Amino acid sequence: MRRRPGRTLLPALAALIPLAFLAVFFLLPVAAMIARGLHPDGRWTLGPALEVLSRPRTGRVLWFTLWISTLGTAITVLLGVPIAYVTYRLALPLTGLVRGLLVMPFVLPTVVVGIAFRSLLAKSGPLGFLGWDGSWQAILAALVFFNIAVVVRTVGGRWQSLDPRQAEAAAALGAGPWTVLRTVTLPALRPAIVSAAMVVFLFCAGSFGVVLTLGGVRYSTVETEIYLLTTNFLDLQAAAVLSLLQAAVVITLLLLTERLTAGSPNRLRGNGARQRVRRADLPHLLITTAACLFVLAPLVTLVLRSLQVGDGWGLDHYRRLTEVGSVPTLQVTVWQALLTSIRAAVDATLIAVLLGLLVSFVITRRADSAGGRRVLAALDATFMLPLGISAVTVGFGFLIALDEPPLDLRSAPLLVPIAQALVALPLVVRVVAPALRSVDPRQREAAAALGAGPWRVFWDVDRRVLLRPLLAAIGFAYAVALGEFGATSFLARPTNPTLPVVIYQLIGHPGEDYFGMALAASVILATVTAVIMTVVERLRGRSGGW
Amino acid sequence: MFRTSRTVLVAAVAGVLSVSLASCSTTGDSGSDTSSASSSGSSAGGSSAPKQTTVRLVTHDSFVAPKELLAQFTKETGYQVQVLASGDAGKLANSVVLAKGNPTGDVVFGIDNTFASRVVDAGALTPYTSAKLPQGADKYALTGEAAKSLTPIDFGDVCVNVDDAWFAAHKKAKPNSLDDLTKPEYKDLFVTPGAATSSPGMAFLLATIAKYGDNGWQDYWKKLKANGVKVTSGWSDAWSVDYTAGGGKGSRPIVLSYNTSPADTVKDGKATTSAMTDSCFRQVEYAGVLKGAKNEPGAQAFIDFLLGKTFQASMPANMYVFPVDPAVAIPAQWKAAVTVPDKTLEVDPAKITANRDKWLREWQDTVSG
């Protein structure tokens, strides 16, 4: 076959743009922070830096991070897969609503959720009898609460596009529902499950506000430790060592998922048709109902407390959010802040989705040699790093790395969406790349052989499998961008606060009214997100006929 | 392979949507971010290079100044203010240290006395002594080198708060001193935010260090722990989840908060809670000119403005702090409920910087061990 120069040149070019973005806005800042820690004043100080690893506290922190994240991931996956089945495969009413509900925690400021959880679990709360306040069980519950949407959406999206005929054939040959699930469906879902599990693990290990709020002083993860070491102790050496450790974990995880997902190509020809509910679905329905109640409990707490005015009930907190000047802390109305958030998140989503598409195309290319495969795997890992590296490191890194023209961007308004896009980008890749992998390369080759140029090949072959995952990725990226506060909070932002910033301002002020308003603002943020996600879903449902 | 008309429709909708989304994004309007509302016409153009007519203020997220106030500054001095906010006081202090020599702004506001020495020692500031420092405000000034670079602007006292109504209802005597908190009758009644994760929590640790000395405070914390103290990560959840008077119907009637907090518990004209005035640590917030500032005169003018009567008078309502100018009146609703302690527990800022890490580590080991 004739080889076009475009076949290697184009991917290389496509890789260059996202790589440049990542290099400037992530690798450079992180490297600068690590260098500040390990190579201050032009001399390597590895010895004293490694001392942090010998501290007993560090050992405890590492161990806790490892087991709580593993356990959190396991439970999230075990709960998430049946929910994905119920909400994406069964012909049931209200599944769209359930999906919207499950994604709400994703955007809620972690401190607010932490407080909602604590209100439930505190000695005086309705679940106080569990004695979970300040315990690891509380942290675990919150981790599952936050991440369940990742599994439901990633796995559900793939489930929807599975070719149902395989399962039908197995059933026709006499396999029971469990056998079908075990031998046909689960293997086909494996890439999505592994991919989601990896993201959840990284989110668990990197969760910060939840662990701080619910763990009190007893529990600390690598992420909270880096935060404390950096902001409180300004111990950049120790923080650098822990950041490197985080990077190593991300790379190891990625190699592991690579191993686990390799060799399971699946033709995705599903039309998204729903099947009728059978009696065998009962356990899944029960799990879904329980999970909904579990997600609802803290949300209801939030809503109730946002409506609580003194000893009575009312919309006062909501009303005050819309009046500038009624509360001095509030320099803009909640609608203005919401608009700012939405705009920043739109920018972030555009950046993340465009770059994510490019990255996905490149890393899903078939490499002809082992060396090529390794390059692609390394590339894949590089783009996952932002999920695993501490927001403090990135945030402060911006400050010290992007401080010289032409890159003096430290107070550029665009830096906020860029920071959000960094977190969203890996998620886009994780959703889009598996879909691209499922394209039979022979289809592309056939199209090319018939004389189609690269764009034509894309339009005729890839676009068709890409649409649904792409919409899912857009929704995901958008939710992540709306809720991102970690790295954002370290950036010197020109005023025009986003809604999460307003919520933190309100919550940090003494006074019951401020607290009520913070909760009201959180409820608005979560509701708007759920609505946006539902609209994206609708778009996705309509396009099912492609 | 054939395309239906619906395909075309969806593609068109997506196209229109993406274009309209792009146009409502943040990239288009960077020019409007200069917050000073006055004479906004001159700030058009969106160039990021600051002109000499702009003062860039680096501060924390709790900085609140109404647009009219900043407009007044512009009117008086000709400088526009661009507010760059980032995180809490701790993040702010560390940002200033990390960006020393090539600062993100001209002037910083919000460095407190627990971080002051770190910022000064790092050499991130240029000395400036404001001639506008009000009479009586000098008592908040730092000592030594730090005094030359940091100007006190406001203060707030972190104190143990007691829910008087709860103690009356339970017919119990309320605690009156830090010592009382370790007594069996107050077991499981006290909640405080942690020193490592919260700035009032840090202030309380310093209060105990001031009171019990370098070698006695660990013992005090051991006793607190044995007596069932609850340590939360942040002030907000200590107050709104655990405190009996914090709105969350918690179970602990003693909380570490501010001396102004009783003003939030006023019922029928009377505060139902009070601050324990012998337990207070004073947090003072400072402003300084950043070394390498592009607009040094503007930075100095802004510090003068922060010390002016108008701005000082705006601080209680906007930021929940007391102005350093004793001649400025505090809000009426504070007068009934808030007492400013005559004497507070103090630790020298230089000593804080020298021992901060050690203290925090020991504290962590004590409360989590």
Coordinates of N, CA and C in Angstrom, one line a residue, chain A residues 363-500:
Chain A
I363 N -3.0 9.3 20.5 CA -2.6 8.1 21.3 C -3.3 6.9 20.9
T364 N -4.4 7.0 20.1 CA -5.1 5.8 19.6 C -4.5 5.3 18.2
R365 N -3.6 6.0 17.7 CA -2.9 5.5 16.5 C -2.3 4.2 16.7
R366 N -2.3 3.3 15.7 CA -1.6 2.0 15.8 C -0.1 2.3 15.6
A367 N 0.7 1.9 16.6 CA 2.1 2.1 16.4 C 2.6 0.9 15.7
D368 N 3.6 1.1 14.8 CA 4.1 -0.1 14.1 C 5.2 -0.8 14.9
S369 N 5.9 -0.1 15.7 CA 7.0 -0.7 16.5 C 6.7 -0.6 18.0
A370 N 7.5 -1.4 18.7 CA 7.4 -1.3 20.2 C 7.8 0.1 20.7
G371 N 8.8 0.7 20.0 CA 9.2 2.0 20.4 C 8.1 3.0 20.2
G372 N 7.4 2.9 19.1 CA 6.3 3.8 18.9 C 5.2 3.6 19.9
R373 N 5.0 2.3 20.3 CA 3.9 2.1 21.3 C 4.3 2.7 22.6
R374 N 5.6 2.6 22.9 CA 6.1 3.2 24.2 C 5.9 4.8 24.1
V375 N 6.2 5.3 23.0 CA 6.1 6.8 22.9 C 4.6 7.2 23.1
L376 N 3.7 6.4 22.5 CA 2.3 6.7 22.7 C 1.8 6.5 24.1
A377 N 2.3 5.5 24.8 CA 1.9 5.2 26.2 C 2.4 6.4 27.1
A378 N 3.7 6.8 26.8 CA 4.2 7.9 27.6 C 3.4 9.2 27.4
L379 N 3.0 9.4 26.1 CA 2.2 10.5 25.8 C 0.9 10.5 26.6
D380 N 0.3 9.3 26.6 CA -1.0 9.1 27.3 C -0.8 9.5 28.8
A381 N 0.3 8.9 29.4 CA 0.5 9.1 30.8 C 0.7 10.6 31.1
T382 N 1.5 11.3 30.2 CA 1.7 12.7 30.4 C 0.4 13.5 30.5
F383 N -0.5 13.2 29.7 CA -1.8 13.9 29.7 C -2.7 13.6 30.9
M384 N -2.4 12.5 31.6 CA -3.1 12.1 32.7 C -2.6 12.8 34.0
L385 N -1.3 13.2 33.9 CA -0.7 13.8 35.1 C -1.5 14.9 35.8
P386 N -2.1 15.8 35.1 CA -2.9 16.8 35.8 C -3.9 16.3 36.8
L387 N -4.4 15.1 36.6 CA -5.4 14.5 37.5 C -4.7 14.1 38.8
G388 N -3.4 13.8 38.7 CA -2.8 13.2 39.9 C -1.9 14.2 40.7
I389 N -1.5 15.3 40.0 CA -0.6 16.2 40.7 C -1.4 17.2 41.5
S390 N -0.9 17.5 42.7 CA -1.6 18.4 43.6 C -1.9 19.8 43.0
A391 N -3.1 20.3 43.3 CA -3.5 21.6 42.8 C -2.6 22.7 43.4
V392 N -2.1 22.5 44.6 CA -1.2 23.5 45.2 C 0.1 23.7 44.4
T393 N 0.6 22.5 44.0 CA 1.8 22.6 43.2 C 1.6 23.3 41.9
V394 N 0.5 23.0 41.2 CA 0.2 23.6 40.0 C -0.1 25.1 40.2
G395 N -0.9 25.4 41.2 CA -1.3 26.8 41.4 C -0.1 27.7 41.7
F396 N 0.7 27.3 42.7 CA 1.9 28.1 43.0 C 2.9 28.0 41.9
G397 N 2.9 26.9 41.1 CA 3.8 26.8 40.0 C 3.6 27.9 39.0
F398 N 2.3 28.1 38.7 CA 1.9 29.2 37.8 C 2.7 30.5 38.2
L399 N 2.6 30.7 39.5 CA 3.2 32.0 40.0 C 4.6 32.2 39.7
I400 N 5.4 31.0 39.9 CA 6.9 31.2 39.7 C 7.4 30.9 38.3
A401 N 6.5 30.2 37.5 CA 7.1 29.8 36.2 C 6.6 30.7 35.1
L402 N 5.4 31.3 35.3 CA 4.9 32.1 34.2 C 5.0 33.6 34.5
D403 N 6.2 33.9 34.9 CA 6.4 35.3 35.4 C 7.3 36.2 34.6
E404 N 7.7 35.7 33.4 CA 8.5 36.5 32.6 C 7.8 36.7 31.2
P405 N 7.9 37.9 30.6 CA 7.4 38.0 29.3 C 8.2 37.0 28.4
P406 N 7.6 36.4 27.4 CA 6.2 36.6 26.9 C 5.2 35.8 27.7
L407 N 5.6 35.1 28.8 CA 4.7 34.3 29.5 C 4.3 34.8 30.8
D408 N 4.3 36.2 31.0 CA 3.8 36.7 32.3 C 2.3 36.7 32.3
L409 N 1.8 35.6 32.6 CA 0.3 35.4 32.5 C -0.3 35.3 33.8
R410 N 0.4 35.6 34.9 CA 0.0 35.3 36.2 C -1.4 35.9 36.6
S411 N -1.7 37.0 36.0 CA -3.0 37.6 36.4 C -3.9 37.7 35.2
A412 N -3.5 37.0 34.1 CA -4.4 37.0 32.9 C -5.7 36.3 33.2
P413 N -6.8 36.9 32.8 CA -8.1 36.3 33.1 C -8.2 34.9 32.6
L414 N -7.5 34.6 31.5 CA -7.6 33.3 30.8 C -7.0 32.2 31.6
L415 N -6.2 32.6 32.6 CA -5.5 31.6 33.4 C -6.5 30.7 34.2
V416 N -7.6 31.3 34.6 CA -8.6 30.5 35.4 C -9.1 29.3 34.5
P417 N -9.7 29.7 33.3 CA -10.2 28.5 32.5 C -9.0 27.6 32.1
I418 N -7.8 28.1 31.9 CA -6.7 27.2 31.6 C -6.5 26.2 32.7
A419 N -6.5 26.7 33.9 CA -6.3 25.8 35.1 C -7.4 24.8 35.1
Q420 N -8.7 25.2 34.8 CA -9.8 24.3 34.8 C -9.7 23.3 33.7
A421 N -9.2 23.7 32.5 CA -9.1 22.8 31.4 C -8.1 21.7 31.7
L422 N -7.0 22.1 32.4 CA -6.0 21.1 32.7 C -6.6 19.9 33.4
V423 N -7.5 20.2 34.3 CA -8.1 19.1 35.1 C -9.1 18.3 34.2
A424 N -9.8 19.1 33.3 CA -10.8 18.4 32.4 C -10.2 17.6 31.3
L425 N -9.1 18.1 30.8 CA -8.4 17.4 29.7 C -8.2 15.9 29.8
P426 N -7.7 15.4 30.9 CA -7.5 14.0 31.0 C -8.8 13.2 31.0
L427 N -9.9 13.9 31.5 CA -11.2 13.2 31.5 C -11.7 13.1 30.1
V428 N -11.5 14.1 29.3 CA -12.0 14.1 27.9 C -11.2 12.9 27.2
V429 N -9.9 12.9 27.4 CA -9.1 11.8 26.8 C -9.6 10.4 27.2
R430 N -9.9 10.3 28.5 CA -10.4 9.0 29.0 C -11.7 8.6 28.4
V431 N -12.5 9.6 28.1 CA -13.8 9.2 27.5 C -13.7 9.0 26.0
V432 N -13.0 9.8 25.3 CA -12.9 9.8 23.9 C -12.0 8.7 23.3
A433 N -10.8 8.5 23.9 CA -9.9 7.6 23.4 C -10.4 6.2 23.3
P434 N -11.1 5.7 24.4 CA -11.6 4.3 24.2 C -12.6 4.1 23.1
A435 N -13.3 5.2 22.8 CA -14.3 5.1 21.7 C -13.5 5.0 20.4
L436 N -12.5 5.8 20.3 CA -11.7 5.8 19.0 C -11.0 4.4 18.8
R437 N -10.6 3.9 20.0 CA -9.9 2.6 19.9 C -10.8 1.5 19.4
S438 N -12.1 1.7 19.6 CA -13.1 0.7 19.2 C -13.3 0.7 17.7
V439 N -12.8 1.7 17.0 CA -13.0 1.8 15.6 C -12.1 0.7 14.9
D440 N -12.7 -0.1 14.1 CA -11.9 -1.1 13.4 C -10.9 -0.4 12.4
P441 N -9.6 -0.5 12.6 CA -8.7 0.2 11.8 C -8.9 -0.1 10.3
R442 N -9.4 -1.3 10.1 CA -9.6 -1.7 8.7 C -10.6 -0.8 8.0
Q443 N -11.5 -0.2 8.8 CA -12.5 0.7 8.2 C -11.7 1.9 7.7
R444 N -10.8 2.4 8.5 CA -10.1 3.6 8.1 C -9.2 3.3 6.9
E445 N -8.6 2.1 7.0 CA -7.7 1.7 5.9 C -8.5 1.6 4.6
A446 N -9.7 1.0 4.7 CA -10.5 0.9 3.5 C -10.9 2.2 3.0
A447 N -11.3 3.1 3.8 CA -11.6 4.5 3.4 C -10.4 5.1 2.7
A448 N -9.3 5.0 3.3 CA -8.1 5.6 2.7 C -7.7 5.0 1.4
A449 N -7.9 3.7 1.3 CA -7.6 3.0 0.1 C -8.5 3.4 -1.0
L450 N -9.7 3.8 -0.6 CA -10.7 4.2 -1.6 C -10.4 5.7 -2.0
G451 N -9.3 6.2 -1.4 CA -9.0 7.6 -1.9 C -9.4 8.7 -1.0
A452 N -10.0 8.4 0.2 CA -10.4 9.5 1.1 C -9.2 10.1 1.8
G453 N -9.2 11.4 1.9 CA -8.1 12.1 2.6 C -8.3 11.9 4.1
P454 N -7.3 12.3 4.9 CA -7.5 12.1 6.4 C -8.7 12.7 6.9
W455 N -9.1 13.9 6.4 CA -10.3 14.5 7.0 C -11.6 13.8 6.6
R456 N -11.5 13.3 5.4 CA -12.7 12.5 4.9 C -12.8 11.2 5.7
V457 N -11.6 10.6 6.0 CA -11.6 9.4 6.8 C -12.2 9.7 8.1
F458 N -11.8 10.8 8.7 CA -12.3 11.1 10.0 C -13.8 11.3 10.0
W459 N -14.3 12.1 9.0 CA -15.7 12.4 8.9 C -16.5 11.1 8.7
D460 N -16.1 10.3 7.8 CA -16.9 9.1 7.5 C -16.8 8.0 8.5
V461 N -15.6 7.9 9.1 CA -15.4 6.7 10.0 C -15.5 7.1 11.5
D462 N -14.6 7.9 11.9 CA -14.4 8.2 13.3 C -15.6 9.0 13.9
R463 N -16.1 10.0 13.1 CA -17.1 10.8 13.6 C -18.3 10.0 14.1
R464 N -18.5 8.9 13.4 CA -19.8 8.2 13.7 C -19.7 7.5 15.1
V465 N -18.5 7.1 15.5 CA -18.5 6.5 16.9 C -18.2 7.5 17.9
L466 N -17.8 8.7 17.4 CA -17.3 9.7 18.4 C -18.4 10.6 19.0
L467 N -19.5 10.7 18.3 CA -20.4 11.7 18.7 C -20.9 11.6 20.2
R468 N -21.4 10.4 20.5 CA -21.9 10.2 21.9 C -20.8 10.4 22.9
P469 N -19.7 9.7 22.8 CA -18.6 10.0 23.8 C -18.2 11.4 23.9
L470 N -18.2 12.1 22.7 CA -17.8 13.5 22.7 C -18.8 14.3 23.5
L471 N -20.0 14.1 23.3 CA -21.0 14.9 24.1 C -20.8 14.6 25.6
A472 N -20.6 13.3 25.9 CA -20.4 12.9 27.3 C -19.2 13.7 27.8
A473 N -18.1 13.7 27.0 CA -16.9 14.4 27.4 C -17.1 15.9 27.7
I474 N -17.9 16.5 26.8 CA -18.2 17.9 26.9 C -18.9 18.2 28.3
G475 N -19.9 17.3 28.5 CA -20.6 17.4 29.8 C -19.7 17.3 31.0
F476 N -18.9 16.3 30.9 CA -17.9 16.1 32.0 C -17.0 17.2 32.2
A477 N -16.4 17.7 31.1 CA -15.4 18.8 31.2 C -16.1 20.0 31.8
Y478 N -17.3 20.2 31.3 CA -18.0 21.4 31.8 C -18.3 21.3 33.3
A479 N -18.7 20.2 33.8 CA -19.0 20.0 35.2 C -17.7 20.2 36.0
V480 N -16.6 19.6 35.5 CA -15.4 19.7 36.2 C -14.9 21.1 36.3
A481 N -15.0 21.8 35.2 CA -14.6 23.2 35.1 C -15.4 24.1 36.1
L482 N -16.7 23.8 36.1 CA -17.6 24.6 36.9 C -17.2 24.5 38.4
G483 N -16.9 23.2 38.8 CA -16.6 23.0 40.2 C -15.2 23.2 40.6
E484 N -14.3 23.3 39.7 CA -12.9 23.3 40.0 C -12.6 24.5 40.9
F485 N -11.9 24.2 42.0 CA -11.6 25.3 42.9 C -10.2 25.2 43.4
G486 N -9.6 24.0 43.4 CA -8.3 23.8 43.9 C -7.2 24.7 43.3
A487 N -6.9 24.5 42.0 CA -5.9 25.3 41.4 C -6.3 26.7 41.3
T488 N -7.6 26.9 41.0 CA -8.1 28.2 40.8 C -7.8 29.1 42.0
S489 N -8.0 28.5 43.2 CA -7.9 29.3 44.4 C -6.5 29.9 44.6
F490 N -5.5 29.3 43.9 CA -4.1 29.8 44.1 C -3.8 30.9 43.0
L491 N -4.7 31.1 42.1 CA -4.4 32.1 41.1 C -4.8 33.5 41.5
A492 N -4.0 34.5 41.2 CA -4.4 35.9 41.5 C -5.4 36.2 40.4
R493 N -6.6 36.3 40.8 CA -7.7 36.5 39.9 C -8.2 37.9 39.9
P494 N -8.3 38.5 38.8 CA -9.0 39.8 38.7 C -10.4 39.6 39.3
T495 N -10.9 40.6 39.9 CA -12.2 40.4 40.5 C -13.3 40.2 39.4
N496 N -14.4 39.8 39.8 CA -15.4 39.1 38.9 C -15.3 37.7 39.4
P497 N -15.7 37.5 40.6 CA -15.5 36.1 41.2 C -16.4 35.1 40.5
T498 N -16.0 33.9 40.5 CA -16.8 32.8 40.0 C -17.7 32.3 41.2
L499 N -18.7 31.6 41.0 CA -19.6 31.2 42.0 C -18.9 30.4 43.2
P500 N -18.1 29.4 42.8 CA -17.4 28.7 43.9 C -16.6 29.7 44.8

